Amino acid sequence: MPELPDVAAFRDVLATCAGRRRIRSVEVLDAGVLHGVSAEGLRSALEGHAFATPRRHGKWLLAPLQGDAPILLLHFGMTGELVCCNPADTPTPHDRVTFTVGHDRQVRYRDQRKLQGIWLTDDADNALAGQGPDALEISRTAFDAALADRRGSIKSALLNQAVLAGLGNLLADEILWRAHLHPARKASSLTSTERDRLYRRMGSTLRSAVRSGRVPPRTSWLTGHRDTDAARCPRCGTRLHLTRVAGRGTAWCPRCQPP
DNA sequence: GCATATGTTATGAA
DNA sequence: TTTCATAACATATG
């Protein structure tokens, strides 16, 4: 599930559910999601503190605490999510860590596959040093610079978090489809006009998806068709092609996105 | 059993 | 040096 819009929604979950409330208890149900910190280490670092305003960079959620305390870093891999519960709600099999705040709220880190997880750091800047500019924040100039020296496909550049942070497989296909660009085009082959179109489509697609809290599976979006049988382009009705680009399943319209 | 899945990363090859 | 495909991670589904 989680790409930039999903993580933006998780940030809102954390801010709304736990914002500025004291953390009464931290329960680690599965230490397999913890990285570089033990269950006891996480508990002692967080309990008694209150969450400050959370923020997002790319697919990372940064959850600082009020006062002089470490910062919680969360990544959701392919199946993670953050949900706001009542402490009395029945746990699901994939609840991995719970943060009980106040007396009636509990934020749960839930994740089926445990591909990523939770970190604790004193230096968020350093922890995210390998990340490129956020896809929602990047300027047109910086976007050009990020793509300028890429020798691979445009899709692999968009997916590379060191180049641009926040896009995943669904968003990359959606944006390329809207920009009328074939995913296997060399990034360096794009004209200035094409880069401009791509930048604008990326912005509008992301803003729309953030409003929806996810990449919406609407029928007017490519994403709403890619997993259906005999998928057709929602714009022109041509049968979509499903191939492999940059190692990922890729949906594209041969008529709207010629090579 | 096989292939697929919205993510990241180490590895060896090109 | 860069980039690619691949496998690995852990789990579910078709």
PDB file of N, CA and C (backbone and C1' of nucleotides) in Angstrom, chain C:
ATOM      1  P    DT C   1      34.918   4.988  -8.494  1.00  0.00           P
ATOM      2  O5'  DT C   1      33.636   5.468  -9.289  1.00  0.00           O
ATOM      3  C5'  DT C   1      33.733   6.572 -10.175  1.00  0.00           C
ATOM      4  C4'  DT C   1      32.498   6.558 -11.037  1.00  0.00           C
ATOM      5  C3'  DT C   1      31.211   6.416 -10.219  1.00  0.00           C
ATOM      6  O3'  DT C   1      30.272   7.347 -10.741  1.00  0.00           O
ATOM      7  C1'  DT C   1      31.331   4.679 -11.835  1.00  0.00           C
ATOM      8  P    DT C   2      28.909   7.626  -9.976  1.00  0.00           P
ATOM      9  O5'  DT C   2      27.867   6.840 -10.873  1.00  0.00           O
ATOM     10  C5'  DT C   2      28.142   6.762 -12.264  1.00  0.00           C
ATOM     11  C4'  DT C   2      27.097   5.950 -12.983  1.00  0.00           C
ATOM     12  C3'  DT C   2      25.752   5.756 -12.294  1.00  0.00           C
ATOM     13  O3'  DT C   2      24.754   6.054 -13.259  1.00  0.00           O
ATOM     14  C1'  DT C   2      26.644   3.646 -12.890  1.00  0.00           C
ATOM     15  P    DT C   3      23.247   6.156 -12.931  1.00  0.00           P
ATOM     16  O5'  DT C   3      22.714   4.719 -13.382  1.00  0.00           O
ATOM     17  C5'  DT C   3      22.931   4.309 -14.725  1.00  0.00           C
ATOM     18  C4'  DT C   3      22.563   2.847 -14.848  1.00  0.00           C
ATOM     19  C3'  DT C   3      21.244   2.478 -14.160  1.00  0.00           C
ATOM     20  O3'  DT C   3      20.344   2.016 -15.150  1.00  0.00           O
ATOM     21  C1'  DT C   3      22.948   0.896 -13.691  1.00  0.00           C
ATOM     22  P    DC C   4      18.878   1.589 -14.822  1.00  0.00           P
ATOM     23  O5'  DC C   4      18.947   0.000 -14.981  1.00  0.00           O
ATOM     24  C5'  DC C   4      19.425  -0.556 -16.214  1.00  0.00           C
ATOM     25  C4'  DC C   4      19.685  -2.034 -16.010  1.00  0.00           C
ATOM     26  C3'  DC C   4      18.555  -2.750 -15.278  1.00  0.00           C
ATOM     27  O3'  DC C   4      17.740  -3.439 -16.205  1.00  0.00           O
ATOM     28  C1'  DC C   4      20.711  -3.354 -14.388  1.00  0.00           C
ATOM     29  P    DA C   5      16.371  -4.073 -15.665  1.00  0.00           P
ATOM     30  O5'  DA C   5      16.854  -5.520 -15.196  1.00  0.00           O
ATOM     31  C5'  DA C   5      17.564  -6.361 -16.097  1.00  0.00           C
ATOM     32  C4'  DA C   5      18.017  -7.610 -15.370  1.00  0.00           C
ATOM     33  C3'  DA C   5      16.880  -8.420 -14.728  1.00  0.00           C
ATOM     34  O3'  DA C   5      17.166  -9.800 -14.912  1.00  0.00           O
ATOM     35  C1'  DA C   5      18.416  -7.724 -13.043  1.00  0.00           C
ATOM     36  P    DT C   6      16.111 -10.885 -14.419  1.00  0.00           P
ATOM     37  O5'  DT C   6      16.632 -11.276 -12.981  1.00  0.00           O
ATOM     38  C5'  DT C   6      17.971 -11.755 -12.835  1.00  0.00           C
ATOM     39  C4'  DT C   6      18.274 -11.945 -11.365  1.00  0.00           C
ATOM     40  C3'  DT C   6      17.132 -12.579 -10.555  1.00  0.00           C
ATOM     41  O3'  DT C   6      17.527 -13.881 -10.165  1.00  0.00           O
ATOM     42  C1'  DT C   6      18.174 -10.760  -9.401  1.00  0.00           C
ATOM     43  P    DA C   7      16.510 -14.829  -9.395  1.00  0.00           P
ATOM     44  O5'  DA C   7      16.985 -14.646  -7.887  1.00  0.00           O
ATOM     45  C5'  DA C   7      18.390 -14.696  -7.595  1.00  0.00           C
ATOM     46  C4'  DA C   7      18.612 -14.283  -6.153  1.00  0.00           C
ATOM     47  C3'  DA C   7      17.641 -14.919  -5.158  1.00  0.00           C
ATOM     48  O3'  DA C   7      18.379 -15.398  -4.051  1.00  0.00           O
ATOM     49  C1'  DA C   7      17.601 -12.561  -4.941  1.00  0.00           C
ATOM     50  P    DA C   8      17.659 -16.364  -3.002  1.00  0.00           P
ATOM     51  O5'  DA C   8      17.365 -15.378  -1.789  1.00  0.00           O
ATOM     52  C5'  DA C   8      18.463 -14.717  -1.174  1.00  0.00           C
ATOM     53  C4'  DA C   8      17.949 -13.618  -0.289  1.00  0.00           C
ATOM     54  C3'  DA C   8      16.765 -14.025   0.599  1.00  0.00           C
ATOM     55  O3'  DA C   8      17.193 -14.179   1.940  1.00  0.00           O
ATOM     56  C1'  DA C   8      16.497 -11.838  -0.349  1.00  0.00           C
ATOM     57  P    DC C   9      16.280 -14.946   2.973  1.00  0.00           P
ATOM     58  O5'  DC C   9      15.381 -13.775   3.586  1.00  0.00           O
ATOM     59  C5'  DC C   9      15.991 -12.738   4.344  1.00  0.00           C
ATOM     60  C4'  DC C   9      15.010 -11.611   4.520  1.00  0.00           C
ATOM     61  C3'  DC C   9      13.627 -12.053   4.986  1.00  0.00           C
ATOM     62  O3'  DC C   9      13.555 -11.947   6.397  1.00  0.00           O
ATOM     63  C1'  DC C   9      13.541 -10.292   3.356  1.00  0.00           C
ATOM     64  P    DA C  10      12.756 -13.109   7.221  1.00  0.00           P
ATOM     65  O5'  DA C  10      11.240 -12.716   6.897  1.00  0.00           O
ATOM     66  C5'  DA C  10      10.711 -11.529   7.458  1.00  0.00           C
ATOM     67  C4'  DA C  10       9.221 -11.516   7.240  1.00  0.00           C
ATOM     68  C3'  DA C  10       8.556 -12.844   7.589  1.00  0.00           C
ATOM     69  O3'  DA C  10       7.328 -12.566   8.235  1.00  0.00           O
ATOM     70  C1'  DA C  10       8.145 -12.325   5.313  1.00  0.00           C
ATOM     71  P    DT C  11       6.436 -13.726   8.796  1.00  0.00           P
ATOM     72  O5'  DT C  11       5.301 -13.755   7.689  1.00  0.00           O
ATOM     73  C5'  DT C  11       4.511 -12.590   7.527  1.00  0.00           C
ATOM     74  C4'  DT C  11       3.618 -12.750   6.317  1.00  0.00           C
ATOM     75  C3'  DT C  11       2.821 -14.041   6.263  1.00  0.00           C
ATOM     76  O3'  DT C  11       1.505 -13.709   6.658  1.00  0.00           O
ATOM     77  C1'  DT C  11       3.541 -13.283   4.123  1.00  0.00           C
ATOM     78  P    DA C  12       0.289 -14.757   6.610  1.00  0.00           P
ATOM     79  O5'  DA C  12      -0.464 -14.364   5.264  1.00  0.00           O
ATOM     80  C5'  DA C  12      -0.836 -13.018   5.064  1.00  0.00           C
ATOM     81  C4'  DA C  12      -1.351 -12.857   3.652  1.00  0.00           C
ATOM     82  C3'  DA C  12      -2.391 -13.896   3.252  1.00  0.00           C
ATOM     83  O3'  DA C  12      -3.556 -13.221   2.832  1.00  0.00           O
ATOM     84  C1'  DA C  12      -0.688 -13.710   1.588  1.00  0.00           C
ATOM     85  P    DT C  13      -4.882 -14.018   2.500  1.00  0.00           P
ATOM     86  O5'  DT C  13      -4.839 -14.068   0.915  1.00  0.00           O
ATOM     87  C5'  DT C  13      -4.719 -12.857   0.188  1.00  0.00           C
ATOM     88  C4'  DT C  13      -4.564 -13.177  -1.282  1.00  0.00           C
ATOM     89  C3'  DT C  13      -5.554 -14.230  -1.781  1.00  0.00           C
ATOM     90  O3'  DT C  13      -6.191 -13.734  -2.935  1.00  0.00           O
ATOM     91  C1'  DT C  13      -3.349 -14.765  -2.448  1.00  0.00           C
ATOM     92  P    DG C  14      -7.519 -14.506  -3.499  1.00  0.00           P
ATOM     93  O5'  DG C  14      -7.041 -14.966  -4.931  1.00  0.00           O
ATOM     94  C5'  DG C  14      -6.454 -14.022  -5.812  1.00  0.00           C
ATOM     95  C4'  DG C  14      -5.829 -14.766  -6.989  1.00  0.00           C
ATOM     96  C3'  DG C  14      -6.713 -15.895  -7.518  1.00  0.00           C
ATOM     97  O3'  DG C  14      -6.632 -15.905  -8.933  1.00  0.00           O
ATOM     98  C1'  DG C  14      -4.594 -16.743  -6.933  1.00  0.00           C
TER      99       DG C  14
END
